[in-house]
Coordinates of C-alpha atoms and ligand atoms in Angstrom, one line a residue:
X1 CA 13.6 -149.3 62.0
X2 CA 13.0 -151.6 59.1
X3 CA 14.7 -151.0 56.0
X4 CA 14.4 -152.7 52.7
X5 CA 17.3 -152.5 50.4
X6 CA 16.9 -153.7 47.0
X7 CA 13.7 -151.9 46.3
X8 CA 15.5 -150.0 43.5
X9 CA 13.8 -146.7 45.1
X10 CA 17.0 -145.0 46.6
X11 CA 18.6 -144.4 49.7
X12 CA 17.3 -145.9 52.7
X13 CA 14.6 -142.9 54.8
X14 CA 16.8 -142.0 57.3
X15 CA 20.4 -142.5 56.1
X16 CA 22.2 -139.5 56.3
X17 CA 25.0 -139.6 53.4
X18 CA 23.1 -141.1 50.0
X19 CA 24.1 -145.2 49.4
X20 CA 26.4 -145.6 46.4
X21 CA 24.3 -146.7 43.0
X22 CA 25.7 -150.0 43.6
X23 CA 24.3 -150.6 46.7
X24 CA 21.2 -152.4 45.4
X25 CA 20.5 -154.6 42.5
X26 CA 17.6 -153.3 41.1
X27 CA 18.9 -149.5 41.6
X28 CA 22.0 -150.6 39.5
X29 CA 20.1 -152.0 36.9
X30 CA 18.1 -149.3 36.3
X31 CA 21.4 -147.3 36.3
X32 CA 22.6 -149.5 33.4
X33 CA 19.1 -149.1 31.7
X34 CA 19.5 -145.1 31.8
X35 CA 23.3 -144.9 30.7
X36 CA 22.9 -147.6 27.7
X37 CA 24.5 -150.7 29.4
X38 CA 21.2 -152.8 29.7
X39 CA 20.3 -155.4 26.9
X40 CA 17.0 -157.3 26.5
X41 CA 17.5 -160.5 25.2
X42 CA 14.8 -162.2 23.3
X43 CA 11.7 -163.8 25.1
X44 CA 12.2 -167.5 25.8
X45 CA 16.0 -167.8 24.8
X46 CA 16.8 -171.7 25.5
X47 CA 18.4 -171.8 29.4
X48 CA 21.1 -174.2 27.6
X49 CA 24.1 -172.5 25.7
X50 CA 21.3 -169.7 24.4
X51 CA 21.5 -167.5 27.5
X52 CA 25.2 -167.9 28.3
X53 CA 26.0 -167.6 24.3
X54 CA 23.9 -164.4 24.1
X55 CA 25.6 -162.8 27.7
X56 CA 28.9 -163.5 26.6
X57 CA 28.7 -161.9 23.1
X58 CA 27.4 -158.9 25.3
X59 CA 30.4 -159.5 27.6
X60 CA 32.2 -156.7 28.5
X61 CA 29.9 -154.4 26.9
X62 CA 26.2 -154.5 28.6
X63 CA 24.6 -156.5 31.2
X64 CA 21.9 -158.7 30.2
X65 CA 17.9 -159.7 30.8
X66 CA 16.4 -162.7 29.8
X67 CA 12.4 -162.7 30.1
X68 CA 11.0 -166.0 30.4
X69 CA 14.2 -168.8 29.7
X70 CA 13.2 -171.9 28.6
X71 CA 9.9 -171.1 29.3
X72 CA 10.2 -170.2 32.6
X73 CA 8.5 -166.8 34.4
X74 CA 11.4 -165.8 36.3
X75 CA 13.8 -163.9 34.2
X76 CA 18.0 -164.2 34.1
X77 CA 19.9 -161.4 34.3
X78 CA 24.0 -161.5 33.6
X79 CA 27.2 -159.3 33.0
X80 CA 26.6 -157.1 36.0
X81 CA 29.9 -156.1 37.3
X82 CA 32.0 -156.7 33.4
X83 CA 34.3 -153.8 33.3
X84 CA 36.5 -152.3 35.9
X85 CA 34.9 -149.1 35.7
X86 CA 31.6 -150.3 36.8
X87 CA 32.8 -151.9 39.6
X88 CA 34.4 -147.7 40.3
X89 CA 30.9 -146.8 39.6
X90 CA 29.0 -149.1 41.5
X91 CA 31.2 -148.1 44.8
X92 CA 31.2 -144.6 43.9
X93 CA 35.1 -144.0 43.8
X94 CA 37.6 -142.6 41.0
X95 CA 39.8 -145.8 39.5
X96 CA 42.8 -144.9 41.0
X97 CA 41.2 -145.1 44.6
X98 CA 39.5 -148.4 44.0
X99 CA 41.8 -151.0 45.8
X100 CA 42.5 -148.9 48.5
X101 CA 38.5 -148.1 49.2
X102 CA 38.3 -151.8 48.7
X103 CA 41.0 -152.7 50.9
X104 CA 40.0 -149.7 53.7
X105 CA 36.0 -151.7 53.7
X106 CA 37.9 -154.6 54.5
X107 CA 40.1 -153.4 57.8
X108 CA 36.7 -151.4 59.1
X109 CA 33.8 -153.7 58.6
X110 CA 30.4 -152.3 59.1
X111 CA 27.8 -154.4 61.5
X112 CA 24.8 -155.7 59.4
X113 CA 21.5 -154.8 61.0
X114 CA 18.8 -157.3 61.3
X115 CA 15.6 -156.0 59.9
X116 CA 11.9 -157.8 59.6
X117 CA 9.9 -158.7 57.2
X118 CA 12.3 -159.1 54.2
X119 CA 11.6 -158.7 50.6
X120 CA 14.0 -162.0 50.2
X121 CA 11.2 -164.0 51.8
X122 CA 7.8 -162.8 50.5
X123 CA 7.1 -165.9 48.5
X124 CA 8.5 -169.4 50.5
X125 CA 8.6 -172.9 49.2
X126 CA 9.5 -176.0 51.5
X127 CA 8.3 -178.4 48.5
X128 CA 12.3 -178.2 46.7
X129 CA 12.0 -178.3 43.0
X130 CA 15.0 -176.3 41.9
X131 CA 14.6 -176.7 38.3
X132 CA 10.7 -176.3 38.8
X133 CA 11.7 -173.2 40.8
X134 CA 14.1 -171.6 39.2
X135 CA 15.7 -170.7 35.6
X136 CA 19.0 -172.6 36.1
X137 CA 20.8 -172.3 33.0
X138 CA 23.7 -174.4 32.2
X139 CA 26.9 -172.2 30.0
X140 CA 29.8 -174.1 28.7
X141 CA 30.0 -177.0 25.9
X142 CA 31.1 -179.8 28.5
X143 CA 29.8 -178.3 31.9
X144 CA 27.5 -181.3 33.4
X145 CA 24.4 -179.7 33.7
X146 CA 22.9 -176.5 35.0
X147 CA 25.1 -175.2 37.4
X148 CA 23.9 -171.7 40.1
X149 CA 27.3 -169.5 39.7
X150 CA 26.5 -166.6 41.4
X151 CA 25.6 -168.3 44.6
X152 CA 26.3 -166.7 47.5
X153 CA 27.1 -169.3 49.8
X154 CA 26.6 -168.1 53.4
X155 CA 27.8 -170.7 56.3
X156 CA 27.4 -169.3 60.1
X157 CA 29.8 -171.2 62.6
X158 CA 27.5 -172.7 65.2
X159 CA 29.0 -171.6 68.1
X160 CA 30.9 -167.9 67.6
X161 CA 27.6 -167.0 65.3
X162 CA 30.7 -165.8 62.9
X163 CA 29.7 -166.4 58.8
X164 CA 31.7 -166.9 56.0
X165 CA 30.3 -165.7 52.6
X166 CA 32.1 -167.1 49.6
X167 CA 30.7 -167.9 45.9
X168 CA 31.0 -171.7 45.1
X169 CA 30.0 -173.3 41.9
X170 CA 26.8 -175.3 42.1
X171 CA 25.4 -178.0 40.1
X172 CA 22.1 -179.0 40.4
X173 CA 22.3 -182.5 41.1
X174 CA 18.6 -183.1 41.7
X175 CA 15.3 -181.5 43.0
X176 CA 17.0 -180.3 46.3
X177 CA 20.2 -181.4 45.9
X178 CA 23.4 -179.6 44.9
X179 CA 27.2 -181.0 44.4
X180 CA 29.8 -178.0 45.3
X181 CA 32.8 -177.4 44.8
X182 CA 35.0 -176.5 48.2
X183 CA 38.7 -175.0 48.2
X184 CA 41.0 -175.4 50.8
X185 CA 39.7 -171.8 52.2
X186 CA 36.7 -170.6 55.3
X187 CA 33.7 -172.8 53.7
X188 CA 35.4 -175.7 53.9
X189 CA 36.8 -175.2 57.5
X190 CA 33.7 -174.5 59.0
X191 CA 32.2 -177.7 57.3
X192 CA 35.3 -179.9 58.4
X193 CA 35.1 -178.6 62.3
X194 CA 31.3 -180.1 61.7
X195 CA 31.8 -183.1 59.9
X196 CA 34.6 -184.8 62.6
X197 CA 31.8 -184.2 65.2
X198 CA 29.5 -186.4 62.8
X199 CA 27.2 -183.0 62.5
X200 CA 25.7 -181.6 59.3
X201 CA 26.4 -177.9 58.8
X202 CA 23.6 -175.4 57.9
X203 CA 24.0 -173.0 54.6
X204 CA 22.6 -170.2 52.8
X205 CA 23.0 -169.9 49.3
X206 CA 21.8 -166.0 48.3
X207 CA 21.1 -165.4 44.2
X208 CA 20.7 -162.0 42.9
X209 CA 22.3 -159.8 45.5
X210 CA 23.8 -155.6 45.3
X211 CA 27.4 -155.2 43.5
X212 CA 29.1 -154.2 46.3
X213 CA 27.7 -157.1 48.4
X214 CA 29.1 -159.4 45.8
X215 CA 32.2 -157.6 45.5
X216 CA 32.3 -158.3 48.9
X217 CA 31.6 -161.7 49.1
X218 CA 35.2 -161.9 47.2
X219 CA 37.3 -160.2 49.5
X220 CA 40.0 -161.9 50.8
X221 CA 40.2 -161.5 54.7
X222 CA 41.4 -163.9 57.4
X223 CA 38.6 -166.3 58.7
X224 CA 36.5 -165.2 61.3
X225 CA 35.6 -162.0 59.3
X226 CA 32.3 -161.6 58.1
X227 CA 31.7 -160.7 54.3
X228 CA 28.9 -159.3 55.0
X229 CA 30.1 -156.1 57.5
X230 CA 32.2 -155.4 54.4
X231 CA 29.8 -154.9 52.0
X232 CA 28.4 -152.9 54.9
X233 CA 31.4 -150.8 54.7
X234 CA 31.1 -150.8 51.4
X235 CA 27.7 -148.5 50.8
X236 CA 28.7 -147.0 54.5
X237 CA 26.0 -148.0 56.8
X238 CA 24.6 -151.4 58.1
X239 CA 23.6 -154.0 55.3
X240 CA 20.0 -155.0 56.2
X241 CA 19.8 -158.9 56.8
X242 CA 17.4 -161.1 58.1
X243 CA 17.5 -164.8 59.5
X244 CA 16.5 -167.7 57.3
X245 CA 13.4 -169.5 58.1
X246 CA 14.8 -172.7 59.0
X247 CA 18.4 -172.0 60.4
X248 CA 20.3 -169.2 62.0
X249 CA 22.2 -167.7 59.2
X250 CA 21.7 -163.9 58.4
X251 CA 21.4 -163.2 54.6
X252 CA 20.9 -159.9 52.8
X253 CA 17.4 -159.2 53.2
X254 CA 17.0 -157.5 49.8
X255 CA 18.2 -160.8 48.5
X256 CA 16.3 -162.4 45.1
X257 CA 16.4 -165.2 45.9
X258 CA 17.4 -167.5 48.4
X259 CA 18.3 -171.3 49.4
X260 CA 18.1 -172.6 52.5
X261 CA 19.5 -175.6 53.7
X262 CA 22.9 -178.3 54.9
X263 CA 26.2 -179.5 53.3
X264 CA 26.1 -182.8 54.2
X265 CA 28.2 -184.7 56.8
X266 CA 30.0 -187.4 55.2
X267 CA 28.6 -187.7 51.6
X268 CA 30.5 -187.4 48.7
X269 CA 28.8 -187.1 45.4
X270 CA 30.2 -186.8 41.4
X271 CA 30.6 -183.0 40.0
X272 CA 31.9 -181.4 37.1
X273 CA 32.8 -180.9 34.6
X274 CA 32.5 -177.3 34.7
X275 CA 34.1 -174.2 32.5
X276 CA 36.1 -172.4 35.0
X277 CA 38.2 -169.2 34.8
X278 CA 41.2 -170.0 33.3
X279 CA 38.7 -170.8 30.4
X280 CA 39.5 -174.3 30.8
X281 CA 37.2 -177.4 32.7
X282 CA 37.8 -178.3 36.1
X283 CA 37.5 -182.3 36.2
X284 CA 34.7 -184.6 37.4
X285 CA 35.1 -186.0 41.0
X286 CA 33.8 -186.7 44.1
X287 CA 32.8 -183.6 45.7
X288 CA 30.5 -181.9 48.5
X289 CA 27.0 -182.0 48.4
X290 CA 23.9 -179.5 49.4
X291 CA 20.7 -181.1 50.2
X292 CA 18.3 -177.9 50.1
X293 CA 15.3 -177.7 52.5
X294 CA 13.8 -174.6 51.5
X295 CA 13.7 -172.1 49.1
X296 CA 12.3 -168.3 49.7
X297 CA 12.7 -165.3 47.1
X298 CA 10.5 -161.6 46.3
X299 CA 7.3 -162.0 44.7
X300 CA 9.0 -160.9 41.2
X301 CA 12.7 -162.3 41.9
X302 CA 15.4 -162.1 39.1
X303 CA 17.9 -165.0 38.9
X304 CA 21.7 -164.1 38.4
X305 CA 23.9 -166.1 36.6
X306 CA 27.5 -165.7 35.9
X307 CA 29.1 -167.2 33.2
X308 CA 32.3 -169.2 33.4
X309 CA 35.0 -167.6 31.7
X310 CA 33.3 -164.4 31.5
X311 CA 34.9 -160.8 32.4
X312 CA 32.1 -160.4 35.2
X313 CA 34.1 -163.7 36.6
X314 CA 37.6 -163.0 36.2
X315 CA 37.1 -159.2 37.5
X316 CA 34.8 -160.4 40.7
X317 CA 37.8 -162.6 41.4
X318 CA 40.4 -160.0 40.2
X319 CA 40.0 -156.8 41.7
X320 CA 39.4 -158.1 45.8
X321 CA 42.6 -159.8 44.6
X322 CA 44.6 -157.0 43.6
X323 CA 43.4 -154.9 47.1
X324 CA 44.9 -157.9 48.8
X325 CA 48.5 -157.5 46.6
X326 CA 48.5 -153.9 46.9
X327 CA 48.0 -153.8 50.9
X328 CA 50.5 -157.0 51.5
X329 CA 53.0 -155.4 49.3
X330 CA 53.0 -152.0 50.5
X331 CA 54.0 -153.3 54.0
X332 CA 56.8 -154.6 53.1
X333 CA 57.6 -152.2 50.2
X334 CA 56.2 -149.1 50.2
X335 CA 58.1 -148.5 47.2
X336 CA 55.1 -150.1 45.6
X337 CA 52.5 -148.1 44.2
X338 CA 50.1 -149.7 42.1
X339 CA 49.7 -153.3 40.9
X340 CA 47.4 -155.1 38.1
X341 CA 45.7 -159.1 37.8
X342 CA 45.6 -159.2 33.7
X343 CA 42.8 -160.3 31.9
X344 CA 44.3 -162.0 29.6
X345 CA 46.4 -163.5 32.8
X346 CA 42.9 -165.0 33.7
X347 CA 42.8 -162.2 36.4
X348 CA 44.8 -164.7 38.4
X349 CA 48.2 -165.5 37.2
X350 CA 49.6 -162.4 36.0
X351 CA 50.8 -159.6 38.0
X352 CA 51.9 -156.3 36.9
X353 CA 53.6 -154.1 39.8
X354 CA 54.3 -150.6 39.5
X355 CA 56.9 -149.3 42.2
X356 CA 59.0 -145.9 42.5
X357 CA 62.2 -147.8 42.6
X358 CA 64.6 -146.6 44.7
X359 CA 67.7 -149.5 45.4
X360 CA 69.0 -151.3 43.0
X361 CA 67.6 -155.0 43.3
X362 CA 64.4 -153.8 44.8
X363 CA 62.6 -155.3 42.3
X364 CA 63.6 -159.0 42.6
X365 CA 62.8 -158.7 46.1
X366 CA 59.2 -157.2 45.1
X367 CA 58.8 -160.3 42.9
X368 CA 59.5 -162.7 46.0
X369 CA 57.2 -161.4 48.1
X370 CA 54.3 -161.0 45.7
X371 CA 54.7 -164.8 44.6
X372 CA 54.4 -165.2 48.6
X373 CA 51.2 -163.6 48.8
X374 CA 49.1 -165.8 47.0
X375 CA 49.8 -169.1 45.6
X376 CA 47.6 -168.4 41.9
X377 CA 50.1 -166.1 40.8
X378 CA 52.7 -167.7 38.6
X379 CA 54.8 -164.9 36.8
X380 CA 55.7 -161.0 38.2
X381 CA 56.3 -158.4 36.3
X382 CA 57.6 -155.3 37.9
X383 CA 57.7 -151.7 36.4
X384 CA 58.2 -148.4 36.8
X385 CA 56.1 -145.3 37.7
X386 CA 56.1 -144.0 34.5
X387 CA 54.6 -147.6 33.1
X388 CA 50.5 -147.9 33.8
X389 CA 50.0 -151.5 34.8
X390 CA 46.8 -151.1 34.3
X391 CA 47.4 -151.1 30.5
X392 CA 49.3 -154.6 29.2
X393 CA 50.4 -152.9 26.3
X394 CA 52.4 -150.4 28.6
X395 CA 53.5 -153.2 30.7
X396 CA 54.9 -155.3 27.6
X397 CA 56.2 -152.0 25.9
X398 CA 58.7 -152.1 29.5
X399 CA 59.5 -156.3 29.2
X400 CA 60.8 -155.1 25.5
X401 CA 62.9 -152.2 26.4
X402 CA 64.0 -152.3 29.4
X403 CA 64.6 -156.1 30.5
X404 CA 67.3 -158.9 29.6
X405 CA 66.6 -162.1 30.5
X406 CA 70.0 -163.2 31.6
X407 CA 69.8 -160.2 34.4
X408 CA 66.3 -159.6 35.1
X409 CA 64.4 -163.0 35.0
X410 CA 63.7 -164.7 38.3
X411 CA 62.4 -168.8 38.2
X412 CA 61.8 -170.7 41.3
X413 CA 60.9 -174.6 40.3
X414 CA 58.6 -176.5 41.6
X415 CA 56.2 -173.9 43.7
X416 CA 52.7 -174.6 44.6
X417 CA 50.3 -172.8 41.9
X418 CA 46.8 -173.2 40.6
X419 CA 45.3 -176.7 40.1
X420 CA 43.4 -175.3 37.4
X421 CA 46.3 -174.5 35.6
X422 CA 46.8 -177.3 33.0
X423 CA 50.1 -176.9 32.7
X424 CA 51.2 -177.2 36.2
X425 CA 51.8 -181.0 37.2
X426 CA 48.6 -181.1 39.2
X427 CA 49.5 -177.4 40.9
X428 CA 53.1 -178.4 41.2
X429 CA 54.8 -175.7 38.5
X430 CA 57.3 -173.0 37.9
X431 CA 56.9 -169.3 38.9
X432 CA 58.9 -166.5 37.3
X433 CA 59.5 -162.8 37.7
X434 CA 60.6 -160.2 35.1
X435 CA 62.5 -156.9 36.2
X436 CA 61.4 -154.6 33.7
X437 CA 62.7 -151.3 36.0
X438 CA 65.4 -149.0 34.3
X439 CA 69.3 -149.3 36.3
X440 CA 69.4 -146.3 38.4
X441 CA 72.9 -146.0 37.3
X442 CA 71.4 -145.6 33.7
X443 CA 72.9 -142.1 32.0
X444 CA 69.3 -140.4 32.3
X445 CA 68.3 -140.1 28.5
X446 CA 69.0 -143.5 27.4
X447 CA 65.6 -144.5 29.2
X448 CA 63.7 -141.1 29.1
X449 CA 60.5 -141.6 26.9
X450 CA 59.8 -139.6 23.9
X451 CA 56.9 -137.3 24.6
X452 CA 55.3 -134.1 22.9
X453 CA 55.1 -131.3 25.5
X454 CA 51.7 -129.8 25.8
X455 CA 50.2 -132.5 24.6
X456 CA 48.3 -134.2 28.0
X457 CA 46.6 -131.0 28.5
X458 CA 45.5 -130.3 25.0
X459 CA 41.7 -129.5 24.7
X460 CA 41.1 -131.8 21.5
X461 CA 37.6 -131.0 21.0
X462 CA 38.4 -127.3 21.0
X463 CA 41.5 -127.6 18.7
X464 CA 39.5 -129.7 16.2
X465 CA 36.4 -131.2 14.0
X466 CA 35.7 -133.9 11.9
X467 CA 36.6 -132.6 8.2
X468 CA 33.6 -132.2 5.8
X469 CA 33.6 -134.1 2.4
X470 CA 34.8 -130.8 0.6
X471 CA 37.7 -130.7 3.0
X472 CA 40.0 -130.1 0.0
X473 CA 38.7 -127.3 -1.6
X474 CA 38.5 -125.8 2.3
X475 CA 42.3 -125.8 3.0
X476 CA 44.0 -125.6 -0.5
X477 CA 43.0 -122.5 -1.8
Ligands
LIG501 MN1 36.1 -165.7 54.4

């Protein structure tokens, strides 16, 4: 059976439950379109600072087009995925089920299926021109150049046929050549088993894939697990791939666009600066490099691009992250019951924990082993169940009244955090954990908050109207 996803015309013939909206690209566009969350920027909007300046002012609030950037006939689109409840949407869950459908995708990963002729490879160019071939735009004041940020870069080991899917950033270094950025994580140890054996090692790099495929491509699972099979999981039946054309690696075959091609055995190259996440650069230095041998895409492709900094950013990064905390927490503590990444924590640093406390102390223990989990997170705050950490306002309303610092605050010196932290002495820094859980021994209405019965379950709409301008004479008589 072949099956094209991507097509933006519904479920695929065949599949018995229907696919979740987000389970192609063009299918959640038009989504967006129909319930107001689809700008059109203006034709021709400059592909330097005038398509990321215009997609962050949108930021948070609609996802963007761009017809013909700089000139050039393929369109941009941005701001996909910028609110937690369109990630909810996309995946076809209530918010308070998202991490764990998130977290469940991950421990049961679907198989992709391999399908023929793919909508991802309809046009094919071996002549690599990537600025020739493609709207590359480049976002912040001091990032290099045009950088591809929503790259899905796709490595397959060579001998276990396993893949790795993880977004790098990408500058476009020149015609078919691409300097990338590789943390210590699955990319990067793939290319290293490679490079000691003096051996190049093939890549994909996917543009313009479905919303849970790219949620996907986030999620944080030991090495050896396929991205892929959990976007699979994800919209609950196989994700179609197909191989490249000139290596072995599967790719989604409802893909935009994609690059085909090798990082590079022992070449290092400059990169950066670039705006990164915590809405600061990450330097200039010798770094990885691509050299791209072919590039395929549909006959009408749309190029993604994700801006530095933005809330389609931090969230992609966040809310994998916060399946992870949930699920490593709970095993240890199933006290916990909910947990939170802040935005204004760069979706990174700052977690909020919510857990139905039940021993005194239980929270400084909770704060220990969520700074274990992951070494990005620098301070812990840890709340009770009547606190939403999903709201910081809640979760500072519980630092002010319920937490001293000369009982509650935990700080370990000199722990490994994020190098793109400036403050940290080149990752080296200081982590710190605030108790802000009431003393069970508390006499119960010292910490009971104020509320008006009856007034959760009020029908406001029913109960009320907006008054008309001769208000007065209507209830003073
Ligand atoms: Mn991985």
């Amino acid at each position: 059976m072949t099956v094209q996803s991507g097509s933006g015309s519904g479920p695929a013939s065949g599949a018995t439950a229907p696919l979740p909206i987000g389970a192609t690209l063009r299918g959640w566009l038009d989504h967006l379109q129909a319930t107001g969350r689809l700008t059109l920027g203006a034709p021709g909007m400059d592909l330097v600072h005038g398509v990321a300046g215009l997609a962050n002012r949108l930021d948070g609030i609609s996802a963007s087009v761009f017809p013909r950037p700089g000139g050039h006939p393929v369109p941009v689109i941005s701001g996909l995925l910028s609110q937690r409840a369109w990630m909810c949407e996309a995946m076809g869950v209530p918010q308070q089920e998202l991490l764990r459908h998130f977290e469940q995708a991950c421990l049961e990963p679907v198989p992709s299926e391999e399908v023929a002729d793919p909508r991802c490879q309809e046009v094919v160019n071996r002549d690599v021109d990537l600025t020739r071939l493609l709207p590359i735009p480049t976002h912040n004041e001091h990032d290099r150049g045009a950088y591809i940020t929503a790259g899905l870069l796709i490595t397959r080991h060579p001998e276990s046929g396993v893949q790795n899917v993880a977004i790098h950033r990408l500058q476009v270094s020149g015609p078919d050549r691409l300097g990338a950025l590789l943390l210590p994580r699955h990319t990067l140890a793939f290319f290293q088993e490679q490079e000691a054996a003096g051996r190049d090692l093939d890549v994909a790099v996917v543009i313009g894939v479905d919303p849970l495929t790219l949620l996907a491509s986030q999620a944080i699972v030991p090495i050896g697990h396929d991205e892929l099979e959990i976007s699979g999981a994800l919209r609950g039946s196989a994700l179609p791939v197909t191989r490249c054309l000139t290596n072995e690696i599967r790719v989604p075959a409802g893909a935009e666009i994609v690059l085909e091609g090798r990082l590079l055995a022992d070449v290092r190259e400059p990169e950066g600066p670039f705006g990164e996440f915590p809405q600061y650069y990450g330097e200039r230095a010798l770094r990885h490099v691509i050299e791209v041998t072919a590039v395929t895409h549909r006959r009408t492709p749309l190029f993604h691009t994700i801006v530095g900094g933005s809330r389609e950013h931090l969230l992609l990064g966040g809310i994998p992250r916060e399946a992870s905390f949930l699920s490593h927490l709970r095993r240890s503590f199933p006290s916990v019951r909910d947990v939170h990444l802040s935005r204004g924590g760069t979706c990174r640093y700052h977690l909020a924990v919510q857990i139905d406390k039940r021993s005194e102390g239980e929270a400084k223990n909770v704060i220990l082993g969520a700074l274990a989990v992951h070494y990005d997170v620098k301070h812990v705050t840890v709340v009770d169940t009547d606190v939403d950490v999903h709201d910081p306002t809640e979760v500072e309303w519980a630092v002010a009244t319920r937490f001293q610092a000369d009982r509650d605050l935990v700080v370990v010196a000199g722990t490994q955090g994020s190098k793109l932290d400036p403050s940290t002495d080149g990752g080296v820094g200081a982590k710190m954990g605030l108790d802000a859980t009431v003393p069970l021994s508390a006499p119960e209405m010292t910490f009971t908050r104020i509320r008006v019965p009856g007034q959760r379950e009020m029908d406001v709409d029913g109960l009320s109207w907006a008054a008309p301008p001769d208000w007065l004479e209507r209830v003073a008589r």
